mmCIF file with all atom_site columns, C-alpha atoms in Angstrom:
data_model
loop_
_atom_site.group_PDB
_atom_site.id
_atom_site.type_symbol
_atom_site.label_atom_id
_atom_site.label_alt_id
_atom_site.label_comp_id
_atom_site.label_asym_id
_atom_site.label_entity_id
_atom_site.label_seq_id
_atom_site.pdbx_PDB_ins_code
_atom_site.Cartn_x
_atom_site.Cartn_y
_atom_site.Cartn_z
_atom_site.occupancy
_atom_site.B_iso_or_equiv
_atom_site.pdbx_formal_charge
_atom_site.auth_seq_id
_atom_site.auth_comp_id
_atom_site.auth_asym_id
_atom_site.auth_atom_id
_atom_site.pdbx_PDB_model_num
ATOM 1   C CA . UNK A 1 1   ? -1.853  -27.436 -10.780 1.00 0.00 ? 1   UNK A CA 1
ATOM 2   C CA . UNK A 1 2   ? -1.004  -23.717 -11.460 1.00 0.00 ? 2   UNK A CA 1
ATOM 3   C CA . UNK A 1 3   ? -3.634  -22.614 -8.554  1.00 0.00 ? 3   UNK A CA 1
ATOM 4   C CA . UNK A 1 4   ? -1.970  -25.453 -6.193  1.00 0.00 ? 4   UNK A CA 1
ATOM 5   C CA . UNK A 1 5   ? 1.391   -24.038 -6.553  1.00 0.00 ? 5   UNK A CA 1
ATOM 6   C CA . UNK A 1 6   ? 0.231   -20.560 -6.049  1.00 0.00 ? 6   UNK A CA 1
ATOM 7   C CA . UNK A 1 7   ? -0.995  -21.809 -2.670  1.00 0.00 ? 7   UNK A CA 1
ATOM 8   C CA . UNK A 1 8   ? 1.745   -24.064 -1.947  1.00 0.00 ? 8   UNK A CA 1
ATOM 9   C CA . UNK A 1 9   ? 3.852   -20.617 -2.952  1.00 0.00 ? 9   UNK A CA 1
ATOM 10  C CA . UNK A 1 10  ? 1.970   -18.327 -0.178  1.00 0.00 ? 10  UNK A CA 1
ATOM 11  C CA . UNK A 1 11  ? 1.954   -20.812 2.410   1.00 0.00 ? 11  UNK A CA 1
ATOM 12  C CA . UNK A 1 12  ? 5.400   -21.650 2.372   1.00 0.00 ? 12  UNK A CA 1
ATOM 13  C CA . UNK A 1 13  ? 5.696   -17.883 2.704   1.00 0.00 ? 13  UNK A CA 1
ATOM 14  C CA . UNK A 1 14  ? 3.480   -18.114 6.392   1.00 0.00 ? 14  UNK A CA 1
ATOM 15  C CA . UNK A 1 15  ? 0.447   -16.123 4.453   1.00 0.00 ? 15  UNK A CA 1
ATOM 16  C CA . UNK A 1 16  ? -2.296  -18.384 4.897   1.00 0.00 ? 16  UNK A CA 1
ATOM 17  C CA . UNK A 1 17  ? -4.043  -20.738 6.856   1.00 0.00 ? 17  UNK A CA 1
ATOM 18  C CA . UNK A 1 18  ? -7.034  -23.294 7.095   1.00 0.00 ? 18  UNK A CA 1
ATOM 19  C CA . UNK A 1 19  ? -10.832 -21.992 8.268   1.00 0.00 ? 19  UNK A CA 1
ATOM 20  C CA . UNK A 1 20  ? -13.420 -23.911 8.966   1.00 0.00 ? 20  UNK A CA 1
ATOM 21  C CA . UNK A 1 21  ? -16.381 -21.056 9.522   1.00 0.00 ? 21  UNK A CA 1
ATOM 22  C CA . UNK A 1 22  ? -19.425 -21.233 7.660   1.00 0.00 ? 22  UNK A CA 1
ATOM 23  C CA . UNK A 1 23  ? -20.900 -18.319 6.284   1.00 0.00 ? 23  UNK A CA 1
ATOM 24  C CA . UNK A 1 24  ? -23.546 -18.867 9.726   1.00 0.00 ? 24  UNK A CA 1
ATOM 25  C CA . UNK A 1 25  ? -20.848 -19.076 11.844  1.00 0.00 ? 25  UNK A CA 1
ATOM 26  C CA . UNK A 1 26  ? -19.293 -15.734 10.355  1.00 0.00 ? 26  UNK A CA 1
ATOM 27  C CA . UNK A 1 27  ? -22.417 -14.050 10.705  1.00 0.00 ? 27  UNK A CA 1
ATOM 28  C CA . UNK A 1 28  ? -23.041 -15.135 14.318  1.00 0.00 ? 28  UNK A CA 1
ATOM 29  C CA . UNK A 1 29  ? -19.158 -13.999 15.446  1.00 0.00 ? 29  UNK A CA 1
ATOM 30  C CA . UNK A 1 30  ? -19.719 -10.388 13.700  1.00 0.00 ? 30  UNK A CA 1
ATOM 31  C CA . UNK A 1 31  ? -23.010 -10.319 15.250  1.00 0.00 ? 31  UNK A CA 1
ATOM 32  C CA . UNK A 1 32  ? -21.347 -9.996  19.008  1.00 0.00 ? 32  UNK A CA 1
ATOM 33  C CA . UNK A 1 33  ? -22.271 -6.841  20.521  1.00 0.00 ? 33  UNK A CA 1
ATOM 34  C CA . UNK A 1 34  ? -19.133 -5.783  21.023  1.00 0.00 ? 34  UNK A CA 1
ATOM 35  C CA . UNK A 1 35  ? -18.149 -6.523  17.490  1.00 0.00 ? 35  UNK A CA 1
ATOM 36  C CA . UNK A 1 36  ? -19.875 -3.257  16.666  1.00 0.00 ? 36  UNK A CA 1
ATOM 37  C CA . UNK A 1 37  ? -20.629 -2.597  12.548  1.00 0.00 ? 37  UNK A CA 1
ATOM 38  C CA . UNK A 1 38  ? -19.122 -5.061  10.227  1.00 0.00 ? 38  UNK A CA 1
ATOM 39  C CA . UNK A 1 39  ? -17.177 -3.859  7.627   1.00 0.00 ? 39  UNK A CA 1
ATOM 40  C CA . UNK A 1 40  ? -17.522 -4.920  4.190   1.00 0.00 ? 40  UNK A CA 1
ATOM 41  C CA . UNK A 1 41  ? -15.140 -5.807  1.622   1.00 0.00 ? 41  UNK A CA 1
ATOM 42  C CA . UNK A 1 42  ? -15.926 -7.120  -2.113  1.00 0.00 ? 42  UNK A CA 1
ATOM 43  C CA . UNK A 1 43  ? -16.337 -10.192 -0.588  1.00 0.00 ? 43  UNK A CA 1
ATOM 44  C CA . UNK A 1 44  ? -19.321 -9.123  1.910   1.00 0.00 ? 44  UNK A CA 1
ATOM 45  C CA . UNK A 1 45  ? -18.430 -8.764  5.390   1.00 0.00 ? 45  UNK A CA 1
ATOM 46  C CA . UNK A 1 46  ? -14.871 -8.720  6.411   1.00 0.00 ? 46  UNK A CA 1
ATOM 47  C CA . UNK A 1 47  ? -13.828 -12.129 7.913   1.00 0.00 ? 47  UNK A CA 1
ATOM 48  C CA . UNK A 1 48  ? -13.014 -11.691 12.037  1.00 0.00 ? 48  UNK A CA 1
ATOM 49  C CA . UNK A 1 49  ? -10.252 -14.039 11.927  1.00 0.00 ? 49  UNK A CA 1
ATOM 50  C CA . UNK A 1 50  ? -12.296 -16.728 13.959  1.00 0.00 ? 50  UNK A CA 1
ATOM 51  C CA . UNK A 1 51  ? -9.247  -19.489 12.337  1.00 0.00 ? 51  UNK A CA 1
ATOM 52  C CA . UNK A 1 52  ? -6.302  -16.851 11.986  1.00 0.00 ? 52  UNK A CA 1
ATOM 53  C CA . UNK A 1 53  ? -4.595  -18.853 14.830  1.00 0.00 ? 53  UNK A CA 1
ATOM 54  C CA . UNK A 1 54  ? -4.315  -22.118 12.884  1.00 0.00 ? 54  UNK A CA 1
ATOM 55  C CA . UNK A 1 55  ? -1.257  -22.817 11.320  1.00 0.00 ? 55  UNK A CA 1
ATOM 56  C CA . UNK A 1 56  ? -1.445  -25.250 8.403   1.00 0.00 ? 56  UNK A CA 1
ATOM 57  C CA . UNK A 1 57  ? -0.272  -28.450 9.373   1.00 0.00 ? 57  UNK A CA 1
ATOM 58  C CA . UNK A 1 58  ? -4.039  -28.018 11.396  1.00 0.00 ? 58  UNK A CA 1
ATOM 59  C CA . UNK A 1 59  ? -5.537  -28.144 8.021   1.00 0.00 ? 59  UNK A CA 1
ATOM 60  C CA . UNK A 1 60  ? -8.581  -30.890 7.589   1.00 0.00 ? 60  UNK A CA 1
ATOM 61  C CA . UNK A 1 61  ? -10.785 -31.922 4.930   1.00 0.00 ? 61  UNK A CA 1
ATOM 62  C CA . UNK A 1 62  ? -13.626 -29.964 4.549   1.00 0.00 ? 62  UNK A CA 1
ATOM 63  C CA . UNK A 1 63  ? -11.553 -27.048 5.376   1.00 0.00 ? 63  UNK A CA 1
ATOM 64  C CA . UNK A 1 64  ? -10.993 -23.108 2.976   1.00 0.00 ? 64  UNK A CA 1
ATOM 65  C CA . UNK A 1 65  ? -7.774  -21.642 2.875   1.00 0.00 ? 65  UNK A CA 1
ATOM 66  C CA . UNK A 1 66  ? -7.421  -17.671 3.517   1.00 0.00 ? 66  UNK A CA 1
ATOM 67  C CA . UNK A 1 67  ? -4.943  -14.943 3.293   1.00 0.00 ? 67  UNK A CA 1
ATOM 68  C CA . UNK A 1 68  ? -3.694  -13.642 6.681   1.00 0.00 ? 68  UNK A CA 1
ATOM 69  C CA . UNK A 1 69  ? -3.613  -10.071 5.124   1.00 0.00 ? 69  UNK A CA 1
ATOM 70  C CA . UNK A 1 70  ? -1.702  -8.776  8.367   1.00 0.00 ? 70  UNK A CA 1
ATOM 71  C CA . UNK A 1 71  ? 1.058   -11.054 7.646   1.00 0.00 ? 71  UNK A CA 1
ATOM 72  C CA . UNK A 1 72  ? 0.843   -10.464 3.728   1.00 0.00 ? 72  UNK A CA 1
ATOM 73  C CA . UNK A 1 73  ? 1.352   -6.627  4.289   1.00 0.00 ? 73  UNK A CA 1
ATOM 74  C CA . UNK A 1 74  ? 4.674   -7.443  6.544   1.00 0.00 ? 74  UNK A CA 1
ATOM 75  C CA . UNK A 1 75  ? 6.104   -9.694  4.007   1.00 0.00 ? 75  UNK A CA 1
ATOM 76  C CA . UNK A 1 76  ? 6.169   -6.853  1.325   1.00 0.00 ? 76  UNK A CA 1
ATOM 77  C CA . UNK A 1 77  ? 7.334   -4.245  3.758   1.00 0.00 ? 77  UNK A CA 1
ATOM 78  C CA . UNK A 1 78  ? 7.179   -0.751  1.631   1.00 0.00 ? 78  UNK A CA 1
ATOM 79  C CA . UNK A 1 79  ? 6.510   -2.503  -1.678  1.00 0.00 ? 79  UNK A CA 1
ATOM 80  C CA . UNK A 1 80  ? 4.220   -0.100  -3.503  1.00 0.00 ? 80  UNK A CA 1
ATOM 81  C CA . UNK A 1 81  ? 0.883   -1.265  -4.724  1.00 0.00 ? 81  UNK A CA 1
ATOM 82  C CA . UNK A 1 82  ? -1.126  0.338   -7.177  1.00 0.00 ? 82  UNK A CA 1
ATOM 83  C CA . UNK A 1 83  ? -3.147  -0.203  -10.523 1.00 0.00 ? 83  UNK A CA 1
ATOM 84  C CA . UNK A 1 84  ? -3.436  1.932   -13.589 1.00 0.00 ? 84  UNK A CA 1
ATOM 85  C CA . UNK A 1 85  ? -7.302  2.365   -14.815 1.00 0.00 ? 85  UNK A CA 1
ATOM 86  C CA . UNK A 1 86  ? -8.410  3.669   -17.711 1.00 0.00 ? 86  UNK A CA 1
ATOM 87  C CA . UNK A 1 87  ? -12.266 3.691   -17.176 1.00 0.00 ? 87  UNK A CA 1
ATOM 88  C CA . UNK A 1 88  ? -14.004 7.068   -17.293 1.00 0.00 ? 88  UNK A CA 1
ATOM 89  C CA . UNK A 1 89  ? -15.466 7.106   -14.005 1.00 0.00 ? 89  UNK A CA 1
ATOM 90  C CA . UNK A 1 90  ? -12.191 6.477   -11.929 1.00 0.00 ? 90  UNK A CA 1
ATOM 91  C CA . UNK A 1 91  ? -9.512  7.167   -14.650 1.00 0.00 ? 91  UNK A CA 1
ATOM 92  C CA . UNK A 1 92  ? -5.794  7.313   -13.273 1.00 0.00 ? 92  UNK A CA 1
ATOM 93  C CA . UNK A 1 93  ? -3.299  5.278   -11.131 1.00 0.00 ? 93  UNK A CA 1
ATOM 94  C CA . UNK A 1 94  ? -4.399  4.480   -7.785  1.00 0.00 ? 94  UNK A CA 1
ATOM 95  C CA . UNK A 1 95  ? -2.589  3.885   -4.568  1.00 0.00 ? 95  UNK A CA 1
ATOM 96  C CA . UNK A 1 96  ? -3.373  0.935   -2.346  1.00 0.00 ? 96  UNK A CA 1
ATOM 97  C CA . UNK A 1 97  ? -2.474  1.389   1.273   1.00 0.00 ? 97  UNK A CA 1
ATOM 98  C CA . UNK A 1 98  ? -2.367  -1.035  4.224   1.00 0.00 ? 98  UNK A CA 1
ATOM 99  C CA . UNK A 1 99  ? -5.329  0.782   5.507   1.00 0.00 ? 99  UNK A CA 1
ATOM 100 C CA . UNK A 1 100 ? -7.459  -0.258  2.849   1.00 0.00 ? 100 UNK A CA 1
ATOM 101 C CA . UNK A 1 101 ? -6.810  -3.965  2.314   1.00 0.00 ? 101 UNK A CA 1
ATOM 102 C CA . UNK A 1 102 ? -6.741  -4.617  6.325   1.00 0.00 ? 102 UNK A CA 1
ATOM 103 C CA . UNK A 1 103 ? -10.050 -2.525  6.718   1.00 0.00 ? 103 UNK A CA 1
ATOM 104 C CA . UNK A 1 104 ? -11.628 -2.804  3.016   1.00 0.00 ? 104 UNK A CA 1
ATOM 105 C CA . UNK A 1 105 ? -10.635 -6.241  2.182   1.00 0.00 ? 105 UNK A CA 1
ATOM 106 C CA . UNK A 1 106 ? -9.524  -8.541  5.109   1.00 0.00 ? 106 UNK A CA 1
ATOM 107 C CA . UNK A 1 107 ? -8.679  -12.300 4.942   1.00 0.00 ? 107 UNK A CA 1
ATOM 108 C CA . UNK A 1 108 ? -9.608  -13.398 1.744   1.00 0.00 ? 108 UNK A CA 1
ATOM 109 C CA . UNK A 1 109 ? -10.696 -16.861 0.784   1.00 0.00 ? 109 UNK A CA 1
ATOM 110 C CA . UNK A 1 110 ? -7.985  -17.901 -1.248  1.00 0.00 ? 110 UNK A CA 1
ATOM 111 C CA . UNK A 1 111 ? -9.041  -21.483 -2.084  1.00 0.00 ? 111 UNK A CA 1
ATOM 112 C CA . UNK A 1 112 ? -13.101 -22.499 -1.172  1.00 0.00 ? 112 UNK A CA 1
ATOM 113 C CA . UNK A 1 113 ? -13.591 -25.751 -0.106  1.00 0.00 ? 113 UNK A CA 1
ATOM 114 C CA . UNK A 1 114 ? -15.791 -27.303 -2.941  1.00 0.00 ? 114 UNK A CA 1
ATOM 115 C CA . UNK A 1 115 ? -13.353 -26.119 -5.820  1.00 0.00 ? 115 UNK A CA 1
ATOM 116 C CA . UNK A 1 116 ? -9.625  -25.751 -4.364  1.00 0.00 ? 116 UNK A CA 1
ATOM 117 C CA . UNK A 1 117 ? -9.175  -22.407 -5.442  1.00 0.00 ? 117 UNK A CA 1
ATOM 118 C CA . UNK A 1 118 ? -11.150 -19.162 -5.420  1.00 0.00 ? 118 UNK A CA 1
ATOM 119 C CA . UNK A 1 119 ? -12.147 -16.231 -8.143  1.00 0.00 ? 119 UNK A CA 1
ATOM 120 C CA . UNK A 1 120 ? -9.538  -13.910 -6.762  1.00 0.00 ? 120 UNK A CA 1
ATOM 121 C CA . UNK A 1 121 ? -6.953  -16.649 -7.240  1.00 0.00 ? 121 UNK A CA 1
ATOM 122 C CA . UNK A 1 122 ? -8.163  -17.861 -10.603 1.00 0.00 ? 122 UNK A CA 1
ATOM 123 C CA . UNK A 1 123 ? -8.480  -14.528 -12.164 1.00 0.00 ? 123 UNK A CA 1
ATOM 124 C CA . UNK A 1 124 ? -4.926  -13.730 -11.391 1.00 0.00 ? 124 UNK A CA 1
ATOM 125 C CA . UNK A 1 125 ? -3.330  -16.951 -12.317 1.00 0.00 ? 125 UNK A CA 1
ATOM 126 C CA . UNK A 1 126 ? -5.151  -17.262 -15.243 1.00 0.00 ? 126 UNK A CA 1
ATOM 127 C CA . UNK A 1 127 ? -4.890  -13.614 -16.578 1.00 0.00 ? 127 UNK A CA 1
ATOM 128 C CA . UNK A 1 128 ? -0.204  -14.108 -15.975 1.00 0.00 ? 128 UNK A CA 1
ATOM 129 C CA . UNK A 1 129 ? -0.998  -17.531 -18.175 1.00 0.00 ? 129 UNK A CA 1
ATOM 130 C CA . UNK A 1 130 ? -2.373  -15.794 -20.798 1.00 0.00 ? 130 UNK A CA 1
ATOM 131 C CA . UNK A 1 131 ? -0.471  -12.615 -20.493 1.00 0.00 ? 131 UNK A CA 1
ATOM 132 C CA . UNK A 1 132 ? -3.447  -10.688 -20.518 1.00 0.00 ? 132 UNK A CA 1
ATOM 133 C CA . UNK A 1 133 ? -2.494  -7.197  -20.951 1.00 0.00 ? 133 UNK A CA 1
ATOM 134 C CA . UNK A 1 134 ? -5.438  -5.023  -20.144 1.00 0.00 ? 134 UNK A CA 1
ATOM 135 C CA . UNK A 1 135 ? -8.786  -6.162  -18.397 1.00 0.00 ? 135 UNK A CA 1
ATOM 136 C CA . UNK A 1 136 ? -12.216 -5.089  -19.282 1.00 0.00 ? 136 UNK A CA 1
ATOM 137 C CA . UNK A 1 137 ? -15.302 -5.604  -16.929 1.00 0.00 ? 137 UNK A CA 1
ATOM 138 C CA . UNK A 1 138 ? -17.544 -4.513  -14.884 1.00 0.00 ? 138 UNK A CA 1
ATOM 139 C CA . UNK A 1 139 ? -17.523 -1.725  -12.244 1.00 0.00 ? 139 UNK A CA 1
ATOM 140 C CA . UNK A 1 140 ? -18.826 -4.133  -9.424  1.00 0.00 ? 140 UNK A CA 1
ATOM 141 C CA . UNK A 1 141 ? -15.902 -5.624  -9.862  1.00 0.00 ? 141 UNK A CA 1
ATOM 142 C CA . UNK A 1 142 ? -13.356 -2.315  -9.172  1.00 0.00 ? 142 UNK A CA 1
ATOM 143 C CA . UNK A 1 143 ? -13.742 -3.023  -5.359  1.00 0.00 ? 143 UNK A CA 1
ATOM 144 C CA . UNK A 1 144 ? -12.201 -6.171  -6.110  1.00 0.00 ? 144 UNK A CA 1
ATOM 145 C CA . UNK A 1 145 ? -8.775  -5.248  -7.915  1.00 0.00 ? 145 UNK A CA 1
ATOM 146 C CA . UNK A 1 146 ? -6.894  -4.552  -4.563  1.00 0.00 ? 146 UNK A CA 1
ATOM 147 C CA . UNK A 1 147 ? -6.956  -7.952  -3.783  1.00 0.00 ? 147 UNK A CA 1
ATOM 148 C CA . UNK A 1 148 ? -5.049  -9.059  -7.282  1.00 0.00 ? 148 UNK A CA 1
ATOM 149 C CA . UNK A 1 149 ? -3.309  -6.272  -6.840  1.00 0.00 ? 149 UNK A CA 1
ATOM 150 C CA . UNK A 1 150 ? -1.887  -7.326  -3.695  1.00 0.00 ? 150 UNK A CA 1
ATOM 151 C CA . UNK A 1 151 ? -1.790  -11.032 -5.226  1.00 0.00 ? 151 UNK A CA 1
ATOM 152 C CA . UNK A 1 152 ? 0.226   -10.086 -8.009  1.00 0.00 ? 152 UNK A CA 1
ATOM 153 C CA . UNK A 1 153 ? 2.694   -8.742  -5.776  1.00 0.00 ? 153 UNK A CA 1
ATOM 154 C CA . UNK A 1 154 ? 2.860   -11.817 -3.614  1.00 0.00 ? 154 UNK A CA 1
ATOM 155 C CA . UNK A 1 155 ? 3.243   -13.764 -6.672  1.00 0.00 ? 155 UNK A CA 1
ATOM 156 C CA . UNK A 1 156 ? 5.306   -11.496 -8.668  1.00 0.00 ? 156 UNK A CA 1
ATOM 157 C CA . UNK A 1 157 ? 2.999   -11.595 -11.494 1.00 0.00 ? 157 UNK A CA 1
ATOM 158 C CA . UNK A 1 158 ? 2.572   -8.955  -14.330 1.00 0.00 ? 158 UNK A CA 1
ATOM 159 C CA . UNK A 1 159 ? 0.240   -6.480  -13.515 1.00 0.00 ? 159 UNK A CA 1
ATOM 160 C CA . UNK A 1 160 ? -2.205  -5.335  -16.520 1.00 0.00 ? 160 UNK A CA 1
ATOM 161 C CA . UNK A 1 161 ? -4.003  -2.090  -17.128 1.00 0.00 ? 161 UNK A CA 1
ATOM 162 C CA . UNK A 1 162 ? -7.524  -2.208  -15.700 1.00 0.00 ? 162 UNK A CA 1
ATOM 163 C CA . UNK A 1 163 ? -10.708 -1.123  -17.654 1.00 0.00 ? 163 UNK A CA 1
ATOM 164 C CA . UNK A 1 164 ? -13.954 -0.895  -15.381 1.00 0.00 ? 164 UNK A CA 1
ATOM 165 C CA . UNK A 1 165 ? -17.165 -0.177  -17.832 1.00 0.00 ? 165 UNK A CA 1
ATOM 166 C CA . UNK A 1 166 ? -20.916 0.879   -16.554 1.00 0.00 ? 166 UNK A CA 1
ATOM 167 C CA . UNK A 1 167 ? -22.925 -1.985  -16.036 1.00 0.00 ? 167 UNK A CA 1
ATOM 168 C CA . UNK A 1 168 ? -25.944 -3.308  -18.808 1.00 0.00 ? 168 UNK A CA 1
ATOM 169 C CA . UNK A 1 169 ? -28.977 -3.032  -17.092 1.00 0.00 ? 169 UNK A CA 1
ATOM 170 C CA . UNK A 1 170 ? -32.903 -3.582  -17.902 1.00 0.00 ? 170 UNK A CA 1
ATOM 171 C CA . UNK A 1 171 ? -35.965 -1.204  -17.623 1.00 0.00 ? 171 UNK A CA 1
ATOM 172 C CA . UNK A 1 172 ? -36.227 -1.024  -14.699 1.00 0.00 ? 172 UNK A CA 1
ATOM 173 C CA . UNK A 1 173 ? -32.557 -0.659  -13.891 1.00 0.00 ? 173 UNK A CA 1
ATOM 174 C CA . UNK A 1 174 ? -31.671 -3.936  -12.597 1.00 0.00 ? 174 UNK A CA 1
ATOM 175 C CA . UNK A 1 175 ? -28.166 -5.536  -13.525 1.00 0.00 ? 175 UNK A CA 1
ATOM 176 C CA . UNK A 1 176 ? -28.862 -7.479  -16.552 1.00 0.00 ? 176 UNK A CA 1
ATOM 177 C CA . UNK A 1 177 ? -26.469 -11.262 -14.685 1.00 0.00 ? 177 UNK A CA 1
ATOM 178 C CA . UNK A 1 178 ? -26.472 -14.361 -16.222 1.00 0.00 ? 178 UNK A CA 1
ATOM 179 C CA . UNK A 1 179 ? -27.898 -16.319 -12.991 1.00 0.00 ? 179 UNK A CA 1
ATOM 180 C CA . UNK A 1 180 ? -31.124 -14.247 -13.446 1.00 0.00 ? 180 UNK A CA 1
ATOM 181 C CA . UNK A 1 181 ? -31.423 -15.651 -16.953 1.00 0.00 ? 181 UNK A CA 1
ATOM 182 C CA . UNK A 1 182 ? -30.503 -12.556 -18.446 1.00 0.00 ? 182 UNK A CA 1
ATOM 183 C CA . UNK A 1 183 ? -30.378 -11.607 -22.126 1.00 0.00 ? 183 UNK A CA 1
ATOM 184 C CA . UNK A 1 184 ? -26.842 -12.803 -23.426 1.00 0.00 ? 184 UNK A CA 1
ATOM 185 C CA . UNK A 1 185 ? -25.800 -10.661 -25.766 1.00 0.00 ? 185 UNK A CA 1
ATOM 186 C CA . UNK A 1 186 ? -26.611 -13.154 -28.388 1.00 0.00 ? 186 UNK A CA 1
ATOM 187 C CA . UNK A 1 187 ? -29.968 -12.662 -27.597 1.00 0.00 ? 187 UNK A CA 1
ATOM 188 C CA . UNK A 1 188 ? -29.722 -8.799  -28.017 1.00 0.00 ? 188 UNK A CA 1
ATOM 189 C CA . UNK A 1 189 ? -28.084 -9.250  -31.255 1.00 0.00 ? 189 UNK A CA 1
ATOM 190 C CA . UNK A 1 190 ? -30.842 -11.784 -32.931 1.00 0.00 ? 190 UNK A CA 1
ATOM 191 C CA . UNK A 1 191 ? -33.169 -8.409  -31.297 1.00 0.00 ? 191 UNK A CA 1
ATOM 192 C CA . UNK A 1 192 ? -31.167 -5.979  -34.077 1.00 0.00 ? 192 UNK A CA 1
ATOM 193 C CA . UNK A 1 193 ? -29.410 -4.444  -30.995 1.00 0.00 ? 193 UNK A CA 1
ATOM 194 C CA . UNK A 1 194 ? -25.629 -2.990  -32.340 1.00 0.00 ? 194 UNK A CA 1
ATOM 195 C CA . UNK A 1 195 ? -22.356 -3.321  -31.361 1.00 0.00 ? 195 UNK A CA 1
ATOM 196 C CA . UNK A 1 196 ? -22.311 0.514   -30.803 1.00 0.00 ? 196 UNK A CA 1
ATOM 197 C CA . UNK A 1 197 ? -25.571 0.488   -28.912 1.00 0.00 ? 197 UNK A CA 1
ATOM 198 C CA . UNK A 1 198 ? -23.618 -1.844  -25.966 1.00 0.00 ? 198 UNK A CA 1
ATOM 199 C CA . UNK A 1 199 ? -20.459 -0.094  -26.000 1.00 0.00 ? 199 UNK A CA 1
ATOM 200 C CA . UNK A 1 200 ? -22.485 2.661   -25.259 1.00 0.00 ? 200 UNK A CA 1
ATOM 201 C CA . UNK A 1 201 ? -24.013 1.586   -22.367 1.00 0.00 ? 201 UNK A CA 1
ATOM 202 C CA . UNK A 1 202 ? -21.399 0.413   -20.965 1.00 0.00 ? 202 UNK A CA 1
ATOM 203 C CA . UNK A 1 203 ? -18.948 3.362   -21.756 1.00 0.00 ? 203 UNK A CA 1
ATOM 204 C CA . UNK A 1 204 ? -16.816 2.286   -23.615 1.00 0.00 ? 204 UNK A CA 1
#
């Protein structure tokens, strides 16, 4: 319900609509020549707004919702977005201008298809409902806080202090993820592997 009215919320605001590309028909529209480079945003490559036209009454089963970011940016005028982190590699408060969400981000998927919602969504929601204070995780996920950033604004949501840490990887330098079947850290703890140890190689 929370994630519903969060859509019903930006929609009533004009901020989204329905799309109906597959990721095949996303690649074959960025693939025009005169397309040129796709950009790519922490959700791959930037969407080319193939649906942007649609308003919502179009909306059919089967069918994602996204964020017309264009239309976002108006609606907050000169509102200031911006983040606080703490982790070592990119410590400080950083600035979030229209530049970067239109050209680093793009129109998000707000709510997928299968699951009526999305992880950009979720994480947001769920972080205000638990009045999460500071979030800790990975770097490959820094690219990502713009977007709930921006969300939080929409919403008017608290906005916590971000933490991103190093990433736990093997040998041979791949990122240890649990759909590889990683070691959970269960596993490295039955192996006599500290506390300290993965704090360390994370950073923190």
């Amino acid at each position: 319900p929370a994630y519903a009215a969060a859509l019903a919320q930006l929609s009533q605001l004009g901020l989204t609509y329905p799309c109906s590309c597959s990721r095949g028909d996303i690649r074959a529209a960025l693939s025009a020549p005169q397309e040129g480079a796709a950009m790519i945003g922490p959700d791959g490559p930037l969407y080319p707004g193939t649906c942007r036209h649609r308003p919502m009454s179009d909306q059919a089963a089967g069918d994602a919702i996204r964020l017309n970011m264009g239309a976002a940016l108006a609606h907050l005028g000169q509102a200031d977005l911006a983040f606080t982190e703490t982790g070592p590699a990119r410590f400080g408060d950083h600035m979030i201008t229209p530049h970067d969400l239109l050209t680093g981000v793009g129109d998000i998927v707000l709510a997928r298809r299968d699951i009526g919602t999305s992880y950009h969504l979720s994480v947001v929601i769920d972080d205000a409902a638990e009045g999460i204070s500071h979030v800790v995780r990975g770097e490959d996920l820094f690219t990502a806080t713009p977007v709930h950033v921006l969300l939080q604004q929409l919403l008017a949501l608290p906005r916590p202090v971000y933490h991103h840490h190093r990433l736990i990887r093997d040998a041979h330098g791949k990122r240890l993820a649990k759909r590889d079947d990683a070691r959970a850290l269960r596993t490295l703890r039955a192996a006599g592997v500290q506390p300290a140890d993965i704090r360390e190689k994370v950073g923190l």
